[in-house]
Tab-separated table of N, CA and C in Angstrom:
chain	number	residue	atom	x	y	z
G	26	UNK	N	0.849	-1.177	0.000
G	26	UNK	CA	0.000	0.000	0.000
G	26	UNK	C	0.898	1.246	0.000
G	27	UNK	N	0.430	2.265	-0.664
G	27	UNK	CA	1.146	3.536	-0.719
G	27	UNK	C	0.146	4.662	-0.504
G	28	UNK	N	0.591	5.708	0.166
G	28	UNK	CA	-0.288	6.839	0.430
G	28	UNK	C	-0.168	7.868	-0.689
G	29	UNK	N	-1.311	8.459	-1.014
G	29	UNK	CA	-1.392	9.501	-2.034
G	29	UNK	C	-2.198	10.663	-1.495
G	30	UNK	N	-1.782	11.856	-1.868
G	30	UNK	CA	-2.512	13.073	-1.559
G	30	UNK	C	-3.287	13.471	-2.801
G	31	UNK	N	-4.602	13.624	-2.662
G	31	UNK	CA	-5.452	14.079	-3.755
G	31	UNK	C	-5.799	15.527	-3.454
G	32	UNK	N	-5.265	16.449	-4.242
G	32	UNK	CA	-5.491	17.879	-4.023
G	32	UNK	C	-6.607	18.381	-4.913
G	33	UNK	N	-7.615	18.968	-4.304
G	33	UNK	CA	-8.715	19.588	-5.052
G	33	UNK	C	-8.337	21.044	-5.294
G	34	UNK	N	-8.346	21.439	-6.534
G	34	UNK	CA	-7.943	22.789	-6.906
G	34	UNK	C	-9.147	23.655	-7.238
G	35	UNK	N	-8.951	24.952	-7.167
G	35	UNK	CA	-9.969	25.926	-7.557
G	35	UNK	C	-9.816	26.308	-9.016
G	36	UNK	N	-9.469	25.391	-9.878
G	36	UNK	CA	-9.390	25.690	-11.306
G	36	UNK	C	-10.803	25.757	-11.841
G	37	UNK	N	-11.257	26.906	-12.191
G	37	UNK	CA	-12.625	27.031	-12.673
G	37	UNK	C	-12.667	26.877	-14.184
G	38	UNK	N	-12.009	25.863	-14.676
G	38	UNK	CA	-11.950	25.655	-16.122
G	38	UNK	C	-12.313	24.223	-16.438
G	39	UNK	N	-13.584	23.935	-16.426
G	39	UNK	CA	-14.044	22.624	-16.836
G	39	UNK	C	-13.912	22.509	-18.341
G	40	UNK	N	-14.150	21.339	-18.874
G	40	UNK	CA	-14.031	21.162	-20.323
G	40	UNK	C	-15.042	22.021	-21.077
G	41	UNK	N	-14.620	22.556	-22.198
G	41	UNK	CA	-15.474	23.453	-22.992
G	41	UNK	C	-16.770	22.772	-23.405
G	42	UNK	N	-16.744	21.462	-23.545
G	42	UNK	CA	-17.944	20.746	-23.997
G	42	UNK	C	-18.946	20.519	-22.881
G	43	UNK	N	-18.623	20.942	-21.641
G	43	UNK	CA	-19.562	20.790	-20.532
G	43	UNK	C	-19.924	22.182	-20.017
G	44	UNK	N	-21.061	22.723	-20.467
G	44	UNK	CA	-21.448	24.065	-20.038
G	44	UNK	C	-21.618	24.157	-18.523
G	45	UNK	N	-21.167	25.270	-17.966
G	45	UNK	CA	-21.375	25.537	-16.549
G	45	UNK	C	-20.360	24.932	-15.612
G	46	UNK	N	-19.367	24.186	-16.115
G	46	UNK	CA	-18.414	23.548	-15.207
G	46	UNK	C	-17.369	24.525	-14.687
G	47	UNK	N	-17.369	25.736	-15.196
G	47	UNK	CA	-16.381	26.715	-14.734
G	47	UNK	C	-16.993	27.753	-13.797
G	48	UNK	N	-18.150	27.440	-13.216
G	48	UNK	CA	-18.833	28.374	-12.318
G	48	UNK	C	-18.344	28.137	-10.889
G	49	UNK	N	-17.794	29.170	-10.241
G	49	UNK	CA	-17.278	29.011	-8.870
G	49	UNK	C	-18.385	28.610	-7.893
G	50	UNK	N	-18.000	27.886	-6.857
G	50	UNK	CA	-18.955	27.372	-5.882
G	50	UNK	C	-19.752	28.486	-5.210
G	51	UNK	N	-19.169	29.666	-5.044
G	51	UNK	CA	-19.924	30.744	-4.388
G	51	UNK	C	-21.078	31.258	-5.249
G	52	UNK	N	-21.197	30.744	-6.474
G	52	UNK	CA	-22.313	31.095	-7.347
G	52	UNK	C	-23.299	29.931	-7.510
G	53	UNK	N	-23.097	28.846	-6.766
G	53	UNK	CA	-24.012	27.717	-6.787
G	53	UNK	C	-25.155	27.972	-5.804
G	54	UNK	N	-26.242	27.271	-5.996
G	54	UNK	CA	-27.341	27.345	-5.030
G	54	UNK	C	-26.930	26.576	-3.766
G	55	UNK	N	-27.561	26.878	-2.628
G	55	UNK	CA	-27.257	26.121	-1.407
G	55	UNK	C	-27.487	24.614	-1.598
G	56	UNK	N	-28.499	24.247	-2.389
G	56	UNK	CA	-28.779	22.826	-2.646
G	56	UNK	C	-27.636	22.178	-3.431
G	57	UNK	N	-27.062	22.916	-4.389
G	57	UNK	CA	-25.943	22.388	-5.169
G	57	UNK	C	-24.714	22.184	-4.290
G	58	UNK	N	-24.458	23.129	-3.390
G	58	UNK	CA	-23.317	23.005	-2.474
G	58	UNK	C	-23.530	21.801	-1.562
G	59	UNK	N	-24.737	21.655	-1.032
G	59	UNK	CA	-25.046	20.521	-0.153
G	59	UNK	C	-24.864	19.195	-0.889
G	60	UNK	N	-25.322	19.119	-2.137
G	60	UNK	CA	-25.178	17.889	-2.926
G	60	UNK	C	-23.709	17.586	-3.187
G	61	UNK	N	-22.918	18.606	-3.449
G	61	UNK	CA	-21.487	18.426	-3.701
G	61	UNK	C	-20.791	17.879	-2.450
G	62	UNK	N	-21.070	18.487	-1.300
G	62	UNK	CA	-20.451	18.040	-0.045
G	62	UNK	C	-20.900	16.616	0.287
G	63	UNK	N	-22.170	16.306	0.068
G	63	UNK	CA	-22.679	14.956	0.334
G	63	UNK	C	-21.978	13.930	-0.554
G	64	UNK	N	-21.728	14.284	-1.808
G	64	UNK	CA	-21.022	13.383	-2.715
G	64	UNK	C	-19.604	13.122	-2.206
G	65	UNK	N	-18.920	14.187	-1.803
G	65	UNK	CA	-17.553	14.026	-1.305
G	65	UNK	C	-17.543	13.118	-0.069
G	66	UNK	N	-18.535	13.284	0.807
G	66	UNK	CA	-18.634	12.436	1.990
G	66	UNK	C	-18.926	10.985	1.597
G	67	UNK	N	-19.762	10.791	0.579
G	67	UNK	CA	-20.073	9.437	0.108
G	67	UNK	C	-18.813	8.749	-0.413
G	68	UNK	N	-17.996	9.462	-1.193
G	68	UNK	CA	-16.755	8.879	-1.697
G	68	UNK	C	-15.830	8.536	-0.527
G	69	UNK	N	-15.725	9.433	0.449
G	69	UNK	CA	-14.900	9.149	1.628
G	69	UNK	C	-15.410	7.902	2.352
G	70	UNK	N	-16.720	7.769	2.486
G	70	UNK	CA	-17.292	6.588	3.144
G	70	UNK	C	-16.974	5.308	2.368
G	71	UNK	N	-17.054	5.372	1.034
G	71	UNK	CA	-16.716	4.204	0.210
G	71	UNK	C	-15.251	3.821	0.401
G	72	UNK	N	-14.383	4.821	0.469
G	72	UNK	CA	-12.958	4.542	0.671
G	72	UNK	C	-12.697	4.022	2.080
G	73	UNK	N	-13.473	4.478	3.065
G	73	UNK	CA	-13.353	3.933	4.425
G	73	UNK	C	-13.710	2.443	4.426
G	74	UNK	N	-14.817	2.121	3.751
G	74	UNK	CA	-15.279	0.725	3.706
G	74	UNK	C	-14.254	-0.191	3.051
G	75	UNK	N	-13.518	0.320	2.062
G	75	UNK	CA	-12.508	-0.496	1.385
G	75	UNK	C	-11.162	-0.466	2.109
G	76	UNK	N	-11.074	0.322	3.216
G	76	UNK	CA	-9.832	0.406	3.978
G	76	UNK	C	-8.795	1.313	3.341
G	77	UNK	N	-9.194	2.159	2.405
G	77	UNK	CA	-8.242	3.010	1.681
G	77	UNK	C	-8.245	4.464	2.151
G	78	UNK	N	-9.201	4.861	2.947
G	78	UNK	CA	-9.314	6.256	3.391
G	78	UNK	C	-8.373	6.517	4.552
G	79	UNK	N	-7.663	7.636	4.509
G	79	UNK	CA	-6.813	8.046	5.622
G	79	UNK	C	-7.371	9.307	6.268
G	80	UNK	N	-7.580	10.372	5.488
G	80	UNK	CA	-8.079	11.630	6.034
G	80	UNK	C	-8.498	12.540	4.890
G	81	UNK	N	-9.309	13.543	5.197
G	81	UNK	CA	-9.714	14.536	4.203
G	81	UNK	C	-10.127	15.798	4.920
G	82	UNK	N	-9.914	16.931	4.277
G	82	UNK	CA	-10.327	18.214	4.828
G	82	UNK	C	-10.636	19.178	3.700
G	83	UNK	N	-11.666	19.980	3.889
G	83	UNK	CA	-11.893	21.134	3.023
G	83	UNK	C	-11.130	22.284	3.667
G	84	UNK	N	-10.647	23.191	2.848
G	84	UNK	CA	-9.882	24.313	3.376
G	84	UNK	C	-10.684	25.600	3.304
G	85	UNK	N	-10.537	26.417	4.312
G	85	UNK	CA	-11.159	27.738	4.329
G	85	UNK	C	-10.451	28.620	3.305
G	86	UNK	N	-11.148	29.563	2.710
G	86	UNK	CA	-10.489	30.434	1.731
G	86	UNK	C	-9.493	31.411	2.357
G	87	UNK	N	-9.527	31.592	3.677
G	87	UNK	CA	-8.563	32.490	4.309
G	87	UNK	C	-7.199	31.828	4.375
G	88	UNK	N	-6.154	32.623	4.328
G	88	UNK	CA	-4.804	32.099	4.458
G	88	UNK	C	-3.799	33.225	4.333
G	89	UNK	N	-2.621	33.021	4.889
G	89	UNK	CA	-1.564	34.021	4.860
G	89	UNK	C	-0.237	33.333	4.623
G	90	UNK	N	0.597	33.925	3.798
G	90	UNK	CA	1.956	33.441	3.596
G	90	UNK	C	2.822	33.990	4.713
G	91	UNK	N	3.675	33.155	5.286
G	91	UNK	CA	4.596	33.576	6.333
G	91	UNK	C	5.988	33.097	5.948
G	92	UNK	N	6.969	33.995	6.120
G	92	UNK	CA	8.353	33.643	5.799
G	92	UNK	C	9.272	34.426	6.709
G	93	UNK	N	10.346	33.816	7.166
G	93	UNK	CA	11.371	34.512	7.935
G	93	UNK	C	12.153	35.383	6.975
G	94	UNK	N	12.190	36.684	7.236
G	94	UNK	CA	12.883	37.630	6.357
G	94	UNK	C	14.083	38.272	7.021
G	95	UNK	N	14.481	37.777	8.179
G	95	UNK	CA	15.619	38.347	8.886
G	95	UNK	C	15.163	39.106	10.124
G	96	UNK	N	16.097	39.367	11.003
G	96	UNK	CA	15.799	40.052	12.260
G	96	UNK	C	15.174	41.414	12.004
G	97	UNK	N	14.102	41.713	12.744
G	97	UNK	CA	13.471	43.015	12.683
G	97	UNK	C	12.602	43.261	11.458
G	98	UNK	N	12.430	42.259	10.639
G	98	UNK	CA	11.596	42.421	9.437
G	98	UNK	C	10.287	41.680	9.646
G	99	UNK	N	9.175	42.237	9.178
G	99	UNK	CA	7.891	41.562	9.383
G	99	UNK	C	7.835	40.241	8.626
G	100	UNK	N	7.369	39.177	9.290
G	100	UNK	CA	7.365	37.859	8.653
G	100	UNK	C	6.139	37.576	7.790
G	101	UNK	N	5.122	38.406	7.813
G	101	UNK	CA	3.881	38.101	7.114
G	101	UNK	C	3.797	38.911	5.829
G	102	UNK	N	3.397	38.254	4.754
G	102	UNK	CA	3.233	38.947	3.485
G	102	UNK	C	1.978	38.444	2.794
G	103	UNK	N	1.434	39.229	1.930
G	103	UNK	CA	0.271	38.811	1.151
G	103	UNK	C	0.638	38.780	-0.325
G	104	UNK	N	1.867	38.539	-0.631
G	104	UNK	CA	2.301	38.461	-2.017
G	104	UNK	C	3.776	38.732	-2.084
G	105	UNK	N	4.341	38.640	-3.222
G	105	UNK	CA	3.760	38.534	-4.559
G	105	UNK	C	3.531	37.100	-5.018
G	106	UNK	N	3.409	36.179	-4.096
G	106	UNK	CA	3.291	34.766	-4.424
G	106	UNK	C	1.869	34.388	-4.836
G	107	UNK	N	1.761	33.378	-5.681
G	107	UNK	CA	0.437	32.790	-5.946
G	107	UNK	C	-0.024	32.163	-4.641
G	108	UNK	N	-1.210	32.466	-4.207
G	108	UNK	CA	-1.661	32.021	-2.903
G	108	UNK	C	-2.437	30.708	-3.000
G	109	UNK	N	-2.084	29.765	-2.136
G	109	UNK	CA	-2.770	28.482	-2.163
G	109	UNK	C	-4.238	28.630	-1.822
G	110	UNK	N	-4.612	29.697	-1.077
G	110	UNK	CA	-6.037	29.884	-0.776
G	110	UNK	C	-6.820	30.136	-2.060
G	111	UNK	N	-6.143	30.581	-3.113
G	111	UNK	CA	-6.782	30.773	-4.409
G	111	UNK	C	-6.662	29.535	-5.285
G	112	UNK	N	-5.875	28.563	-4.856
G	112	UNK	CA	-5.599	27.396	-5.685
G	112	UNK	C	-6.142	26.097	-5.117
G	113	UNK	N	-6.000	25.882	-3.815
G	113	UNK	CA	-6.329	24.582	-3.228
G	113	UNK	C	-7.605	24.668	-2.402
G	114	UNK	N	-8.591	23.865	-2.775
G	114	UNK	CA	-9.885	23.868	-2.101
G	114	UNK	C	-9.921	22.867	-0.940
G	115	UNK	N	-9.171	21.794	-1.047
G	115	UNK	CA	-9.179	20.770	-0.017
G	115	UNK	C	-8.322	19.595	-0.448
G	116	UNK	N	-8.285	18.573	0.388
G	116	UNK	CA	-7.443	17.428	0.091
G	116	UNK	C	-8.007	16.167	0.717
G	117	UNK	N	-7.540	15.042	0.189
G	117	UNK	CA	-7.877	13.740	0.740
G	117	UNK	C	-6.603	12.899	0.682
G	118	UNK	N	-6.357	12.147	1.720
G	118	UNK	CA	-5.230	11.215	1.738
G	118	UNK	C	-5.812	9.806	1.673
G	119	UNK	N	-5.286	9.025	0.746
G	119	UNK	CA	-5.729	7.633	0.600
G	119	UNK	C	-4.514	6.725	0.669
G	120	UNK	N	-4.730	5.484	0.997
G	120	UNK	CA	-3.677	4.480	1.086
G	120	UNK	C	-4.124	3.319	0.205
G	121	UNK	N	-3.544	3.220	-0.990
G	121	UNK	CA	-4.023	2.278	-1.999
G	121	UNK	C	-2.892	1.392	-2.515
G	122	UNK	N	-3.255	0.363	-3.282
G	122	UNK	CA	-2.296	-0.619	-3.773
G	122	UNK	C	-1.466	-0.158	-4.956
G	123	UNK	N	-1.945	0.838	-5.714
G	123	UNK	CA	-1.234	1.201	-6.938
G	123	UNK	C	-1.550	2.640	-7.346
G	124	UNK	N	-0.693	3.217	-8.178
G	124	UNK	CA	-1.006	4.551	-8.715
G	124	UNK	C	-2.322	4.537	-9.490
G	125	UNK	N	-2.578	3.459	-10.197
G	125	UNK	CA	-3.816	3.367	-10.975
G	125	UNK	C	-5.047	3.471	-10.083
G	126	UNK	N	-4.987	2.856	-8.908
G	126	UNK	CA	-6.114	2.942	-7.972
G	126	UNK	C	-6.251	4.374	-7.453
G	127	UNK	N	-5.136	5.056	-7.220
G	127	UNK	CA	-5.184	6.457	-6.797
G	127	UNK	C	-5.837	7.314	-7.878
G	128	UNK	N	-5.482	7.050	-9.149
G	128	UNK	CA	-6.074	7.805	-10.259
G	128	UNK	C	-7.572	7.524	-10.367
G	129	UNK	N	-7.953	6.278	-10.117
G	129	UNK	CA	-9.369	5.909	-10.165
G	129	UNK	C	-10.158	6.666	-9.087
G	130	UNK	N	-9.599	6.738	-7.877
G	130	UNK	CA	-10.265	7.465	-6.797
G	130	UNK	C	-10.359	8.954	-7.129
G	131	UNK	N	-9.300	9.514	-7.687
G	131	UNK	CA	-9.306	10.932	-8.061
G	131	UNK	C	-10.343	11.196	-9.157
G	132	UNK	N	-10.455	10.311	-10.111
G	132	UNK	CA	-11.439	10.475	-11.182
G	132	UNK	C	-12.851	10.440	-10.612
G	133	UNK	N	-13.081	9.583	-9.632
G	133	UNK	CA	-14.410	9.531	-8.990
G	133	UNK	C	-14.713	10.860	-8.313
G	134	UNK	N	-13.731	11.420	-7.600
G	134	UNK	CA	-13.926	12.717	-6.961
G	134	UNK	C	-14.163	13.811	-7.997
G	135	UNK	N	-13.534	13.696	-9.143
G	135	UNK	CA	-13.682	14.681	-10.218
G	135	UNK	C	-15.098	14.724	-10.765
G	136	UNK	N	-15.850	13.662	-10.552
G	136	UNK	CA	-17.215	13.609	-11.077
G	136	UNK	C	-18.239	14.203	-10.117
G	137	UNK	N	-17.776	14.848	-9.043
G	137	UNK	CA	-18.691	15.432	-8.057
G	137	UNK	C	-19.664	16.396	-8.724
G	138	UNK	N	-20.891	16.443	-8.229
G	138	UNK	CA	-21.868	17.360	-8.823
G	138	UNK	C	-21.549	18.805	-8.479
G	139	UNK	N	-21.846	19.684	-9.417
G	139	UNK	CA	-21.658	21.111	-9.228
G	139	UNK	C	-22.975	21.843	-9.403
G	140	UNK	N	-22.913	23.004	-10.034
G	140	UNK	CA	-24.113	23.805	-10.257
G	140	UNK	C	-25.140	23.005	-11.050
G	141	UNK	N	-26.346	23.010	-10.577
G	141	UNK	CA	-27.467	22.302	-11.198
G	141	UNK	C	-27.252	20.797	-11.279
G	142	UNK	N	-26.350	20.260	-10.431
G	142	UNK	CA	-26.138	18.822	-10.346
G	142	UNK	C	-25.256	18.212	-11.418
G	143	UNK	N	-24.736	19.033	-12.339
G	143	UNK	CA	-23.879	18.503	-13.408
G	143	UNK	C	-22.499	18.168	-12.850
G	144	UNK	N	-21.881	17.053	-13.281
G	144	UNK	CA	-20.524	16.737	-12.832
G	144	UNK	C	-19.576	17.887	-13.180
G	145	UNK	N	-18.691	18.226	-12.230
G	145	UNK	CA	-17.838	19.398	-12.446
G	145	UNK	C	-16.554	19.085	-13.208
G	146	UNK	N	-16.205	17.836	-13.356
G	146	UNK	CA	-15.009	17.465	-14.110
G	146	UNK	C	-13.784	18.243	-13.627
G	147	UNK	N	-13.672	18.423	-12.300
G	147	UNK	CA	-12.564	19.225	-11.787
G	147	UNK	C	-11.245	18.474	-11.866
G	148	UNK	N	-10.169	19.235	-11.949
G	148	UNK	CA	-8.836	18.662	-11.925
G	148	UNK	C	-8.458	18.344	-10.490
G	149	UNK	N	-7.882	17.176	-10.275
G	149	UNK	CA	-7.309	16.825	-8.978
G	149	UNK	C	-5.853	16.463	-9.203
G	150	UNK	N	-5.021	16.925	-8.320
G	150	UNK	CA	-3.600	16.591	-8.390
G	150	UNK	C	-3.368	15.368	-7.517
G	151	UNK	N	-2.724	14.349	-8.060
G	151	UNK	CA	-2.436	13.114	-7.330
G	151	UNK	C	-0.934	13.093	-7.043
G	152	UNK	N	-0.584	13.120	-5.754
G	152	UNK	CA	0.824	13.169	-5.355
G	152	UNK	C	1.129	12.025	-4.395
G	153	UNK	N	2.087	11.162	-4.747
G	153	UNK	CA	2.462	10.095	-3.817
G	153	UNK	C	3.266	10.666	-2.649
G	154	UNK	N	3.090	10.081	-1.484
G	154	UNK	CA	3.932	10.420	-0.337
G	154	UNK	C	5.299	9.786	-0.559
G	155	UNK	N	6.330	10.414	-0.055
G	155	UNK	CA	7.667	9.812	-0.141
G	155	UNK	C	7.696	8.607	0.800
G	156	UNK	N	8.169	7.479	0.285
G	156	UNK	CA	8.232	6.272	1.109
G	156	UNK	C	9.536	6.170	1.876
G	157	UNK	N	10.491	6.952	1.471
G	157	UNK	CA	11.773	6.937	2.176
G	157	UNK	C	12.332	8.343	2.167
G	158	UNK	N	13.261	8.584	3.063
G	158	UNK	CA	13.878	9.893	3.139
G	158	UNK	C	14.795	10.108	1.933
G	159	UNK	N	14.935	11.350	1.485
G	159	UNK	CA	15.849	11.608	0.381
G	159	UNK	C	17.288	11.317	0.842
G	160	UNK	N	18.179	11.045	-0.107
G	160	UNK	CA	19.563	10.729	0.275
G	160	UNK	C	20.232	11.918	0.946
G	161	UNK	N	21.127	11.628	1.883
G	161	UNK	CA	21.891	12.666	2.565
G	161	UNK	C	23.024	13.116	1.655
G	162	UNK	N	23.153	14.425	1.504
G	162	UNK	CA	24.222	14.969	0.675
G	162	UNK	C	25.387	15.345	1.577
G	163	UNK	N	26.536	14.827	1.260
G	163	UNK	CA	27.742	15.182	2.019
G	163	UNK	C	28.776	15.699	1.028
G	164	UNK	N	29.660	16.542	1.528
G	164	UNK	CA	30.707	17.091	0.646
G	164	UNK	C	32.001	16.362	0.835
């Protein structure tokens, strides 16, 4: 078994052949949002039943970049970086037998209903966890 991180992105660019897939969630009806969240919970429950679910969280849109800039300098900035609060909507960690199974789970999540119940065809990033530490570099 290997762990994978499935990242849900705020890419509002569904396929051109599917009208309405690029509509942000804040423009959906409350019923559409509820149906979307229920679908995500259903997928998590299915993965729990198969023993593949590890954890999942939706992320709040608030966020701040923090970096050490040296003594006496303010550590908080709101740019000029691309902000993950504008990019990442949430994540799920799964523990599966193969990359193909991770892709299958991500594709299922991609079919979540959006505005008016149509599948949103959203992009999910599938990232394997490192199974071992990177090599130590010595000079």
